[in-house]
Amino acid sequence: MILTVTLNAALDLTYRVPRLRPHTSHRVARAVERPGGKGVNVARVLAALGHDTVVTGFVGGPTGETLRRLLAESTGPLTDALVPITGTTRRTVAVVDEASGDTTQLNEAGPDVSPEEWTAFDDRYTRLLRDARAVTLCGSLPPGVPVGAYAHLVRQARAQHVPVLLDTSGEPLRRGIAARPDVVKPNAAELAALTGSTDPLRATLDARRRGAHAVAASLGPDGMLAVTPDGTWRATPPDRLTGNPTGAGDSAVAGLLSAWSAGLPWPDRLARAVALSAATVRAPAAGEFDAAVYEDALARVRVTEA
């Protein structure tokens, strides 16, 4: 199975309005409620693709109960191994302006996690690693979780010879990459913050020198750039799609893991990641993808040596 870790899970709310205007009231054209947080989104996409997937992290309060109920309704082989806490799971709100296609995102910080709750999670994570073929560590850290948490979890996975992909930002990324994960998947802004360079290739090379075995950088509508031991490639989507980009990077992570589990080489991993990312932009909410868009994009993604 593939293990996904979401330490700061969320209940995702997506509101669609005809046009978003500051300082006015809005009538919501459509509202969508989904289980969320980066690793949860990854897990839902993997399960929809048919991969046996386990979700772990923290969950609590009425919001957490709703998240778990919705998670149980997800398509595909997905197992809930979330750890209960006394705090309340956060909410995120995405407001989609249907006139422009732009999305405004509002993210709560998350619940306070006690030292005892962190220890309970650490114990469960260690047990789950025994049956994992790969693990992905995704998203922000809730208050109370040590800033070096991802570095610790990367080292545990490596000790059990489980390949690990890290997708986070800021100081957790800086510390986590030094623990030598197999893959890190920053976006362009996270990459620039880590390395100080806005040149994608230079920044990706710098990030790999900091400890990652491979770096696959999301470049938004420009696709992905990967620097790996096997070579350097750039993958470009066939079209610039409008829609809700929330969760597109999470679908890219799912694409990388899905292709890796199938034994595909890096160019094919990037093609699958970019196609799934594009298909998520056209889906109603994060953690989902438009199957027809995915199949079409996968056939037309352009992958070249960089």
PDB file of C-alpha atoms in Angstrom:
ATOM      1  CA  MET A   1       0.000   0.000   0.000  1.00  0.00           C
ATOM      2  CA  ILE A   2       0.916   3.672  -0.349  1.00  0.00           C
ATOM      3  CA  LEU A   3       0.881   5.630   2.922  1.00  0.00           C
ATOM      4  CA  THR A   4      -0.048   9.321   2.889  1.00  0.00           C
ATOM      5  CA  VAL A   5       0.597  11.565   5.906  1.00  0.00           C
ATOM      6  CA  THR A   6      -1.436  14.738   6.493  1.00  0.00           C
ATOM      7  CA  LEU A   7      -0.521  16.231   9.863  1.00  0.00           C
ATOM      8  CA  ASN A   8      -2.815  19.220   9.261  1.00  0.00           C
ATOM      9  CA  ALA A   9      -5.877  17.667   7.619  1.00  0.00           C
ATOM     10  CA  ALA A  10      -8.782  19.937   6.737  1.00  0.00           C
ATOM     11  CA  LEU A  11     -12.384  20.060   5.714  1.00  0.00           C
ATOM     12  CA  ASP A  12     -12.286  21.792   2.316  1.00  0.00           C
ATOM     13  CA  LEU A  13     -15.138  24.112   1.347  1.00  0.00           C
ATOM     14  CA  THR A  14     -15.291  25.371  -2.231  1.00  0.00           C
ATOM     15  CA  TYR A  15     -17.643  28.256  -3.031  1.00  0.00           C
ATOM     16  CA  ARG A  16     -18.365  29.325  -6.605  1.00  0.00           C
ATOM     17  CA  VAL A  17     -19.588  32.863  -7.206  1.00  0.00           C
ATOM     18  CA  PRO A  18     -20.412  34.583 -10.517  1.00  0.00           C
ATOM     19  CA  ARG A  19     -17.847  37.302  -9.750  1.00  0.00           C
ATOM     20  CA  LEU A  20     -15.820  37.986  -6.594  1.00  0.00           C
ATOM     21  CA  ARG A  21     -16.025  41.652  -5.533  1.00  0.00           C
ATOM     22  CA  PRO A  22     -14.422  43.056  -2.346  1.00  0.00           C
ATOM     23  CA  HIS A  23     -16.636  44.773   0.237  1.00  0.00           C
ATOM     24  CA  THR A  24     -19.886  43.257  -1.077  1.00  0.00           C
ATOM     25  CA  SER A  25     -22.190  40.331  -0.312  1.00  0.00           C
ATOM     26  CA  HIS A  26     -22.153  37.361  -2.669  1.00  0.00           C
ATOM     27  CA  ARG A  27     -24.696  34.726  -3.592  1.00  0.00           C
ATOM     28  CA  VAL A  28     -22.905  31.375  -3.792  1.00  0.00           C
ATOM     29  CA  ALA A  29     -23.776  29.629  -7.047  1.00  0.00           C
ATOM     30  CA  ARG A  30     -22.499  26.251  -5.829  1.00  0.00           C
ATOM     31  CA  ALA A  31     -20.843  24.894  -2.670  1.00  0.00           C
ATOM     32  CA  VAL A  32     -18.759  21.717  -2.420  1.00  0.00           C
ATOM     33  CA  GLU A  33     -17.566  20.080   0.831  1.00  0.00           C
ATOM     34  CA  ARG A  34     -14.724  17.539   0.705  1.00  0.00           C
ATOM     35  CA  PRO A  35     -12.137  15.924   3.012  1.00  0.00           C
ATOM     36  CA  GLY A  36      -8.882  17.815   2.496  1.00  0.00           C
ATOM     37  CA  GLY A  37      -5.336  18.660   3.398  1.00  0.00           C
ATOM     38  CA  LYS A  38      -2.559  17.924   0.908  1.00  0.00           C
ATOM     39  CA  GLY A  39      -1.956  14.274   1.811  1.00  0.00           C
ATOM     40  CA  VAL A  40      -5.691  13.534   1.951  1.00  0.00           C
ATOM     41  CA  ASN A  41      -6.058  14.969  -1.558  1.00  0.00           C
ATOM     42  CA  VAL A  42      -3.154  12.808  -2.734  1.00  0.00           C
ATOM     43  CA  ALA A  43      -4.738   9.720  -1.170  1.00  0.00           C
ATOM     44  CA  ARG A  44      -8.128  10.331  -2.777  1.00  0.00           C
ATOM     45  CA  VAL A  45      -6.566  10.651  -6.235  1.00  0.00           C
ATOM     46  CA  LEU A  46      -4.433   7.538  -5.716  1.00  0.00           C
ATOM     47  CA  ALA A  47      -7.455   5.541  -4.550  1.00  0.00           C
ATOM     48  CA  ALA A  48      -9.489   6.742  -7.544  1.00  0.00           C
ATOM     49  CA  LEU A  49      -6.669   5.424  -9.744  1.00  0.00           C
ATOM     50  CA  GLY A  50      -7.011   2.037  -8.018  1.00  0.00           C
ATOM     51  CA  HIS A  51      -4.041   2.128  -5.642  1.00  0.00           C
ATOM     52  CA  ASP A  52      -4.401   0.637  -2.158  1.00  0.00           C
ATOM     53  CA  THR A  53      -3.930   3.770  -0.026  1.00  0.00           C
ATOM     54  CA  VAL A  54      -3.835   4.514   3.708  1.00  0.00           C
ATOM     55  CA  VAL A  55      -4.392   7.992   5.181  1.00  0.00           C
ATOM     56  CA  THR A  56      -2.881   8.980   8.515  1.00  0.00           C
ATOM     57  CA  GLY A  57      -2.388  12.216  10.439  1.00  0.00           C
ATOM     58  CA  PHE A  58      -4.533  14.023  13.007  1.00  0.00           C
ATOM     59  CA  VAL A  59      -8.301  14.496  13.165  1.00  0.00           C
ATOM     60  CA  GLY A  60     -10.587  15.951  15.831  1.00  0.00           C
ATOM     61  CA  GLY A  61     -13.832  17.694  16.753  1.00  0.00           C
ATOM     62  CA  PRO A  62     -17.065  18.015  14.737  1.00  0.00           C
ATOM     63  CA  THR A  63     -15.138  19.111  11.644  1.00  0.00           C
ATOM     64  CA  GLY A  64     -12.982  16.019  11.945  1.00  0.00           C
ATOM     65  CA  GLU A  65     -16.057  13.804  12.205  1.00  0.00           C
ATOM     66  CA  THR A  66     -17.393  15.286   8.979  1.00  0.00           C
ATOM     67  CA  LEU A  67     -14.022  14.782   7.296  1.00  0.00           C
ATOM     68  CA  ARG A  68     -13.952  11.100   8.271  1.00  0.00           C
ATOM     69  CA  ARG A  69     -17.519  10.554   7.078  1.00  0.00           C
ATOM     70  CA  LEU A  70     -16.734  12.104   3.699  1.00  0.00           C
ATOM     71  CA  LEU A  71     -13.453  10.191   3.490  1.00  0.00           C
ATOM     72  CA  ALA A  72     -15.377   6.935   3.911  1.00  0.00           C
ATOM     73  CA  GLU A  73     -17.441   7.879   0.850  1.00  0.00           C
ATOM     74  CA  SER A  74     -14.348   8.303  -1.361  1.00  0.00           C
ATOM     75  CA  THR A  75     -13.930   6.210  -4.483  1.00  0.00           C
ATOM     76  CA  GLY A  76     -11.421   3.333  -4.451  1.00  0.00           C
ATOM     77  CA  PRO A  77      -9.400   1.355  -1.876  1.00  0.00           C
ATOM     78  CA  LEU A  78      -8.751   4.002   0.796  1.00  0.00           C
ATOM     79  CA  THR A  79      -8.216   3.228   4.514  1.00  0.00           C
ATOM     80  CA  ASP A  80      -8.643   5.769   7.338  1.00  0.00           C
ATOM     81  CA  ALA A  81      -5.817   5.490   9.900  1.00  0.00           C
ATOM     82  CA  LEU A  82      -6.120   9.040  11.265  1.00  0.00           C
ATOM     83  CA  VAL A  83      -5.198   9.658  14.914  1.00  0.00           C
ATOM     84  CA  PRO A  84      -7.894  11.341  17.089  1.00  0.00           C
ATOM     85  CA  ILE A  85      -6.976  14.516  18.990  1.00  0.00           C
ATOM     86  CA  THR A  86      -8.875  16.803  21.374  1.00  0.00           C
ATOM     87  CA  GLY A  87      -8.559  19.841  19.087  1.00  0.00           C
ATOM     88  CA  THR A  88     -10.814  20.546  16.112  1.00  0.00           C
ATOM     89  CA  THR A  89      -9.720  19.865  12.550  1.00  0.00           C
ATOM     90  CA  ARG A  90      -9.308  23.088  10.558  1.00  0.00           C
ATOM     91  CA  ARG A  91     -11.303  24.266   7.569  1.00  0.00           C
ATOM     92  CA  THR A  92     -10.096  25.730   4.294  1.00  0.00           C
ATOM     93  CA  VAL A  93     -12.260  27.851   2.009  1.00  0.00           C
ATOM     94  CA  ALA A  94     -11.675  28.274  -1.724  1.00  0.00           C
ATOM     95  CA  VAL A  95     -13.749  30.972  -3.449  1.00  0.00           C
ATOM     96  CA  VAL A  96     -13.829  30.517  -7.222  1.00  0.00           C
ATOM     97  CA  ASP A  97     -14.624  33.567  -9.342  1.00  0.00           C
ATOM     98  CA  GLU A  98     -16.453  31.991 -12.300  1.00  0.00           C
ATOM     99  CA  ALA A  99     -16.030  35.095 -14.469  1.00  0.00           C
ATOM    100  CA  SER A 100     -12.219  35.144 -14.300  1.00  0.00           C
ATOM    101  CA  GLY A 101     -11.470  31.573 -13.190  1.00  0.00           C
ATOM    102  CA  ASP A 102      -9.350  32.927 -10.323  1.00  0.00           C
ATOM    103  CA  THR A 103      -9.463  31.273  -6.890  1.00  0.00           C
ATOM    104  CA  THR A 104      -9.068  32.955  -3.494  1.00  0.00           C
ATOM    105  CA  GLN A 105      -7.924  30.579  -0.740  1.00  0.00           C
ATOM    106  CA  LEU A 106      -8.516  31.001   3.028  1.00  0.00           C
ATOM    107  CA  ASN A 107      -6.675  28.520   5.284  1.00  0.00           C
ATOM    108  CA  GLU A 108      -7.079  28.133   9.038  1.00  0.00           C
ATOM    109  CA  ALA A 109      -3.921  27.374  11.048  1.00  0.00           C
ATOM    110  CA  GLY A 110      -5.101  24.082  12.514  1.00  0.00           C
ATOM    111  CA  PRO A 111      -5.588  22.602  15.997  1.00  0.00           C
ATOM    112  CA  ASP A 112      -3.041  22.505  18.806  1.00  0.00           C
ATOM    113  CA  VAL A 113      -1.422  19.074  19.067  1.00  0.00           C
ATOM    114  CA  SER A 114      -0.151  17.934  22.480  1.00  0.00           C
ATOM    115  CA  PRO A 115       3.145  16.057  23.010  1.00  0.00           C
ATOM    116  CA  GLU A 116       1.120  12.944  23.915  1.00  0.00           C
ATOM    117  CA  GLU A 117      -0.869  13.165  20.670  1.00  0.00           C
ATOM    118  CA  TRP A 118       2.327  13.578  18.648  1.00  0.00           C
ATOM    119  CA  THR A 119       3.759  10.458  20.342  1.00  0.00           C
ATOM    120  CA  ALA A 120       0.574   8.502  19.538  1.00  0.00           C
ATOM    121  CA  PHE A 121       0.865   9.499  15.884  1.00  0.00           C
ATOM    122  CA  ASP A 122       4.577   8.632  15.785  1.00  0.00           C
ATOM    123  CA  ASP A 123       3.821   5.143  17.099  1.00  0.00           C
ATOM    124  CA  ARG A 124       1.072   4.576  14.512  1.00  0.00           C
ATOM    125  CA  TYR A 125       3.273   5.874  11.690  1.00  0.00           C
ATOM    126  CA  THR A 126       6.048   3.454  12.648  1.00  0.00           C
ATOM    127  CA  ARG A 127       3.618   0.533  12.536  1.00  0.00           C
ATOM    128  CA  LEU A 128       2.091   1.587   9.219  1.00  0.00           C
ATOM    129  CA  LEU A 129       5.520   1.842   7.569  1.00  0.00           C
ATOM    130  CA  ARG A 130       5.918  -1.934   7.918  1.00  0.00           C
ATOM    131  CA  ASP A 131       3.377  -2.526   5.126  1.00  0.00           C
ATOM    132  CA  ALA A 132       4.086   0.560   3.006  1.00  0.00           C
ATOM    133  CA  ARG A 133       5.630   0.457  -0.475  1.00  0.00           C
ATOM    134  CA  ALA A 134       6.009   4.242  -0.411  1.00  0.00           C
ATOM    135  CA  VAL A 135       5.085   7.143   1.854  1.00  0.00           C
ATOM    136  CA  THR A 136       4.339  10.786   1.130  1.00  0.00           C
ATOM    137  CA  LEU A 137       4.565  13.517   3.783  1.00  0.00           C
ATOM    138  CA  CYS A 138       2.434  16.489   2.822  1.00  0.00           C
ATOM    139  CA  GLY A 139       1.400  19.945   3.906  1.00  0.00           C
ATOM    140  CA  SER A 140       1.784  22.335   6.800  1.00  0.00           C
ATOM    141  CA  LEU A 141       2.399  21.475  10.455  1.00  0.00           C
ATOM    142  CA  PRO A 142      -0.332  22.217  13.006  1.00  0.00           C
ATOM    143  CA  PRO A 143       0.578  24.135  16.171  1.00  0.00           C
ATOM    144  CA  GLY A 144       2.398  21.977  18.718  1.00  0.00           C
ATOM    145  CA  VAL A 145       4.063  19.645  16.204  1.00  0.00           C
ATOM    146  CA  PRO A 146       7.887  20.023  16.208  1.00  0.00           C
ATOM    147  CA  VAL A 147       9.237  22.018  13.267  1.00  0.00           C
ATOM    148  CA  GLY A 148      11.614  19.134  12.560  1.00  0.00           C
ATOM    149  CA  ALA A 149       8.736  16.617  12.389  1.00  0.00           C
ATOM    150  CA  TYR A 150       9.145  15.847   8.706  1.00  0.00           C
ATOM    151  CA  ALA A 151      12.896  15.332   9.035  1.00  0.00           C
ATOM    152  CA  HIS A 152      12.151  12.824  11.793  1.00  0.00           C
ATOM    153  CA  LEU A 153       9.519  11.031   9.690  1.00  0.00           C
ATOM    154  CA  VAL A 154      11.815  10.937   6.635  1.00  0.00           C
ATOM    155  CA  ARG A 155      14.548   9.290   8.725  1.00  0.00           C
ATOM    156  CA  GLN A 156      12.094   6.711  10.059  1.00  0.00           C
ATOM    157  CA  ALA A 157      10.984   5.795   6.528  1.00  0.00           C
ATOM    158  CA  ARG A 158      14.556   5.516   5.328  1.00  0.00           C
ATOM    159  CA  ALA A 159      15.419   3.296   8.322  1.00  0.00           C
ATOM    160  CA  GLN A 160      12.692   0.887   7.162  1.00  0.00           C
ATOM    161  CA  HIS A 161      13.795   1.194   3.487  1.00  0.00           C
ATOM    162  CA  VAL A 162      10.496   2.806   2.435  1.00  0.00           C
ATOM    163  CA  PRO A 163      10.796   5.393  -0.368  1.00  0.00           C
ATOM    164  CA  VAL A 164       9.546   8.790   0.823  1.00  0.00           C
ATOM    165  CA  LEU A 165       8.257  11.866  -1.017  1.00  0.00           C
ATOM    166  CA  LEU A 166       8.154  15.200   0.851  1.00  0.00           C
ATOM    167  CA  ASP A 167       5.801  18.034  -0.119  1.00  0.00           C
ATOM    168  CA  THR A 168       5.887  20.935   2.329  1.00  0.00           C
ATOM    169  CA  SER A 169       7.309  24.453   2.604  1.00  0.00           C
ATOM    170  CA  GLY A 170       9.334  26.851   4.757  1.00  0.00           C
ATOM    171  CA  GLU A 171      11.424  25.611   7.661  1.00  0.00           C
ATOM    172  CA  PRO A 172       9.812  22.118   7.678  1.00  0.00           C
ATOM    173  CA  LEU A 173      10.992  21.747   4.058  1.00  0.00           C
ATOM    174  CA  ARG A 174      14.439  23.111   4.845  1.00  0.00           C
ATOM    175  CA  ARG A 175      14.911  20.623   7.673  1.00  0.00           C
ATOM    176  CA  GLY A 176      13.140  17.780   5.928  1.00  0.00           C
ATOM    177  CA  ILE A 177      15.259  17.961   2.768  1.00  0.00           C
ATOM    178  CA  ALA A 178      18.418  17.630   4.869  1.00  0.00           C
ATOM    179  CA  ALA A 179      17.138  14.209   6.027  1.00  0.00           C
ATOM    180  CA  ARG A 180      17.553  13.026   2.407  1.00  0.00           C
ATOM    181  CA  PRO A 181      14.056  12.121   1.164  1.00  0.00           C
ATOM    182  CA  ASP A 182      13.839  10.225  -2.106  1.00  0.00           C
ATOM    183  CA  VAL A 183      11.815  13.010  -3.762  1.00  0.00           C
ATOM    184  CA  VAL A 184      10.788  16.535  -2.791  1.00  0.00           C
ATOM    185  CA  LYS A 185       7.983  18.256  -4.703  1.00  0.00           C
ATOM    186  CA  PRO A 186       8.051  22.048  -4.111  1.00  0.00           C
ATOM    187  CA  ASN A 187       6.184  24.582  -6.186  1.00  0.00           C
ATOM    188  CA  ALA A 188       7.972  27.551  -7.743  1.00  0.00           C
ATOM    189  CA  ALA A 189       7.386  29.878  -4.763  1.00  0.00           C
ATOM    190  CA  GLU A 190       8.496  27.247  -2.223  1.00  0.00           C
ATOM    191  CA  LEU A 191      11.567  26.494  -4.322  1.00  0.00           C
ATOM    192  CA  ALA A 192      12.526  30.181  -4.496  1.00  0.00           C
ATOM    193  CA  ALA A 193      12.036  30.589  -0.737  1.00  0.00           C
ATOM    194  CA  LEU A 194      14.244  27.560  -0.080  1.00  0.00           C
ATOM    195  CA  THR A 195      17.091  28.444  -2.435  1.00  0.00           C
ATOM    196  CA  GLY A 196      16.855  32.214  -2.978  1.00  0.00           C
ATOM    197  CA  SER A 197      16.785  31.700  -6.756  1.00  0.00           C
ATOM    198  CA  THR A 198      13.854  32.411  -9.084  1.00  0.00           C
ATOM    199  CA  ASP A 199      15.438  30.533 -11.978  1.00  0.00           C
ATOM    200  CA  PRO A 200      13.635  27.140 -11.932  1.00  0.00           C
ATOM    201  CA  LEU A 201      16.536  25.001 -13.151  1.00  0.00           C
ATOM    202  CA  ARG A 202      19.132  26.648 -10.921  1.00  0.00           C
ATOM    203  CA  ALA A 203      16.811  26.458  -7.908  1.00  0.00           C
ATOM    204  CA  THR A 204      15.936  22.806  -8.550  1.00  0.00           C
ATOM    205  CA  LEU A 205      19.619  21.867  -8.849  1.00  0.00           C
ATOM    206  CA  ASP A 206      20.325  23.760  -5.609  1.00  0.00           C
ATOM    207  CA  ALA A 207      17.464  21.977  -3.821  1.00  0.00           C
ATOM    208  CA  ARG A 208      18.845  18.593  -4.831  1.00  0.00           C
ATOM    209  CA  ARG A 209      22.288  19.518  -3.519  1.00  0.00           C
ATOM    210  CA  ARG A 210      20.656  20.189  -0.130  1.00  0.00           C
ATOM    211  CA  GLY A 211      19.931  16.482   0.313  1.00  0.00           C
ATOM    212  CA  ALA A 212      17.036  15.239  -1.819  1.00  0.00           C
ATOM    213  CA  HIS A 213      17.667  12.242  -4.055  1.00  0.00           C
ATOM    214  CA  ALA A 214      15.432  13.871  -6.696  1.00  0.00           C
ATOM    215  CA  VAL A 215      13.494  17.135  -6.975  1.00  0.00           C
ATOM    216  CA  ALA A 216      10.274  17.477  -8.986  1.00  0.00           C
ATOM    217  CA  ALA A 217       9.226  21.126  -9.028  1.00  0.00           C
ATOM    218  CA  SER A 218       5.690  22.234  -9.916  1.00  0.00           C
ATOM    219  CA  LEU A 219       5.744  25.275 -12.205  1.00  0.00           C
ATOM    220  CA  GLY A 220       1.991  25.891 -12.278  1.00  0.00           C
ATOM    221  CA  PRO A 221       0.604  26.218 -15.832  1.00  0.00           C
ATOM    222  CA  ASP A 222       4.153  25.702 -17.179  1.00  0.00           C
ATOM    223  CA  GLY A 223       4.213  22.081 -15.977  1.00  0.00           C
ATOM    224  CA  MET A 224       7.008  20.418 -14.003  1.00  0.00           C
ATOM    225  CA  LEU A 225      10.785  20.277 -13.901  1.00  0.00           C
ATOM    226  CA  ALA A 226      12.625  17.291 -12.426  1.00  0.00           C
ATOM    227  CA  VAL A 227      16.288  16.904 -11.530  1.00  0.00           C
ATOM    228  CA  THR A 228      17.024  13.243 -10.788  1.00  0.00           C
ATOM    229  CA  PRO A 229      19.971  10.810 -10.739  1.00  0.00           C
ATOM    230  CA  ASP A 230      18.743   9.557 -14.141  1.00  0.00           C
ATOM    231  CA  GLY A 231      18.591  12.950 -15.822  1.00  0.00           C
ATOM    232  CA  THR A 232      16.798  16.291 -15.952  1.00  0.00           C
ATOM    233  CA  TRP A 233      13.427  16.710 -17.669  1.00  0.00           C
ATOM    234  CA  ARG A 234      10.746  19.337 -18.198  1.00  0.00           C
ATOM    235  CA  ALA A 235       7.108  18.343 -18.765  1.00  0.00           C
ATOM    236  CA  THR A 236       4.699  20.822 -20.341  1.00  0.00           C
ATOM    237  CA  PRO A 237       0.896  20.464 -20.416  1.00  0.00           C
ATOM    238  CA  PRO A 238      -0.720  20.529 -23.862  1.00  0.00           C
ATOM    239  CA  ASP A 239      -3.148  23.349 -23.021  1.00  0.00           C
ATOM    240  CA  ARG A 240      -3.577  26.152 -20.484  1.00  0.00           C
ATOM    241  CA  LEU A 241      -6.790  25.205 -18.718  1.00  0.00           C
ATOM    242  CA  THR A 242      -8.995  27.501 -16.691  1.00  0.00           C
ATOM    243  CA  GLY A 243     -10.700  26.320 -13.521  1.00  0.00           C
ATOM    244  CA  ASN A 244      -9.905  25.772  -9.855  1.00  0.00           C
ATOM    245  CA  PRO A 245      -6.167  25.083  -9.350  1.00  0.00           C
ATOM    246  CA  THR A 246      -6.635  24.109  -5.685  1.00  0.00           C
ATOM    247  CA  GLY A 247      -5.196  20.609  -5.236  1.00  0.00           C
ATOM    248  CA  ALA A 248      -3.490  20.506  -8.634  1.00  0.00           C
ATOM    249  CA  GLY A 249      -0.078  20.121  -6.959  1.00  0.00           C
ATOM    250  CA  ASP A 250      -1.453  17.311  -4.776  1.00  0.00           C
ATOM    251  CA  SER A 251      -2.636  15.475  -7.883  1.00  0.00           C
ATOM    252  CA  ALA A 252       0.864  15.891  -9.313  1.00  0.00           C
ATOM    253  CA  VAL A 253       2.215  14.105  -6.224  1.00  0.00           C
ATOM    254  CA  ALA A 254      -0.330  11.322  -6.750  1.00  0.00           C
ATOM    255  CA  GLY A 255       0.772  11.057 -10.372  1.00  0.00           C
ATOM    256  CA  LEU A 256       4.425  10.715  -9.403  1.00  0.00           C
ATOM    257  CA  LEU A 257       3.608   8.004  -6.854  1.00  0.00           C
ATOM    258  CA  SER A 258       1.238   6.167  -9.177  1.00  0.00           C
ATOM    259  CA  ALA A 259       3.776   6.029 -11.995  1.00  0.00           C
ATOM    260  CA  TRP A 260       6.587   5.085  -9.601  1.00  0.00           C
ATOM    261  CA  SER A 261       4.543   2.164  -8.235  1.00  0.00           C
ATOM    262  CA  ALA A 262       4.035   0.984 -11.825  1.00  0.00           C
ATOM    263  CA  GLY A 263       7.816   0.980 -12.367  1.00  0.00           C
ATOM    264  CA  LEU A 264       7.717   3.756 -14.962  1.00  0.00           C
ATOM    265  CA  PRO A 265      10.785   5.925 -15.717  1.00  0.00           C
ATOM    266  CA  TRP A 266      10.984   9.598 -14.774  1.00  0.00           C
ATOM    267  CA  PRO A 267       9.679  11.037 -18.079  1.00  0.00           C
ATOM    268  CA  ASP A 268       6.511   8.941 -17.731  1.00  0.00           C
ATOM    269  CA  ARG A 269       6.161   9.899 -14.064  1.00  0.00           C
ATOM    270  CA  LEU A 270       6.249  13.572 -15.018  1.00  0.00           C
ATOM    271  CA  ALA A 271       3.749  13.061 -17.839  1.00  0.00           C
ATOM    272  CA  ARG A 272       1.287  11.382 -15.481  1.00  0.00           C
ATOM    273  CA  ALA A 273       1.811  14.055 -12.819  1.00  0.00           C
ATOM    274  CA  VAL A 274       1.221  16.946 -15.235  1.00  0.00           C
ATOM    275  CA  ALA A 275      -1.822  15.282 -16.815  1.00  0.00           C
ATOM    276  CA  LEU A 276      -3.439  14.634 -13.424  1.00  0.00           C
ATOM    277  CA  SER A 277      -2.654  18.173 -12.323  1.00  0.00           C
ATOM    278  CA  ALA A 278      -4.376  19.572 -15.414  1.00  0.00           C
ATOM    279  CA  ALA A 279      -7.351  17.268 -14.899  1.00  0.00           C
ATOM    280  CA  THR A 280      -7.754  18.516 -11.331  1.00  0.00           C
ATOM    281  CA  VAL A 281      -7.986  22.135 -12.487  1.00  0.00           C
ATOM    282  CA  ARG A 282     -11.132  21.099 -14.378  1.00  0.00           C
ATOM    283  CA  ALA A 283     -12.641  19.148 -11.447  1.00  0.00           C
ATOM    284  CA  PRO A 284     -15.141  20.554  -8.904  1.00  0.00           C
ATOM    285  CA  ALA A 285     -12.753  20.351  -5.923  1.00  0.00           C
ATOM    286  CA  ALA A 286      -9.283  19.307  -4.748  1.00  0.00           C
ATOM    287  CA  GLY A 287      -8.700  15.566  -4.470  1.00  0.00           C
ATOM    288  CA  GLU A 288     -10.663  14.899  -7.670  1.00  0.00           C
ATOM    289  CA  PHE A 289      -9.870  14.912 -11.376  1.00  0.00           C
ATOM    290  CA  ASP A 290     -11.728  14.926 -14.672  1.00  0.00           C
ATOM    291  CA  ALA A 291     -11.010  11.497 -16.167  1.00  0.00           C
ATOM    292  CA  ALA A 292     -11.578  12.571 -19.768  1.00  0.00           C
ATOM    293  CA  VAL A 293      -9.250  15.572 -19.404  1.00  0.00           C
ATOM    294  CA  TYR A 294      -6.648  13.314 -17.775  1.00  0.00           C
ATOM    295  CA  GLU A 295      -6.642  10.760 -20.606  1.00  0.00           C
ATOM    296  CA  ASP A 296      -6.478  13.476 -23.250  1.00  0.00           C
ATOM    297  CA  ALA A 297      -3.707  15.411 -21.505  1.00  0.00           C
ATOM    298  CA  LEU A 298      -1.659  12.275 -20.796  1.00  0.00           C
ATOM    299  CA  ALA A 299      -1.515  11.515 -24.503  1.00  0.00           C
ATOM    300  CA  ARG A 300      -0.330  15.049 -25.310  1.00  0.00           C
ATOM    301  CA  VAL A 301       1.991  16.103 -22.465  1.00  0.00           C
ATOM    302  CA  ARG A 302       5.384  17.096 -23.890  1.00  0.00           C
ATOM    303  CA  VAL A 303       8.424  15.835 -21.952  1.00  0.00           C
ATOM    304  CA  THR A 304      11.893  17.026 -23.009  1.00  0.00           C
ATOM    305  CA  GLU A 305      15.391  16.861 -21.561  1.00  0.00           C
ATOM    306  CA  ALA A 306      16.274  20.098 -19.782  1.00  0.00           C
TER     307      ALA A 306
END
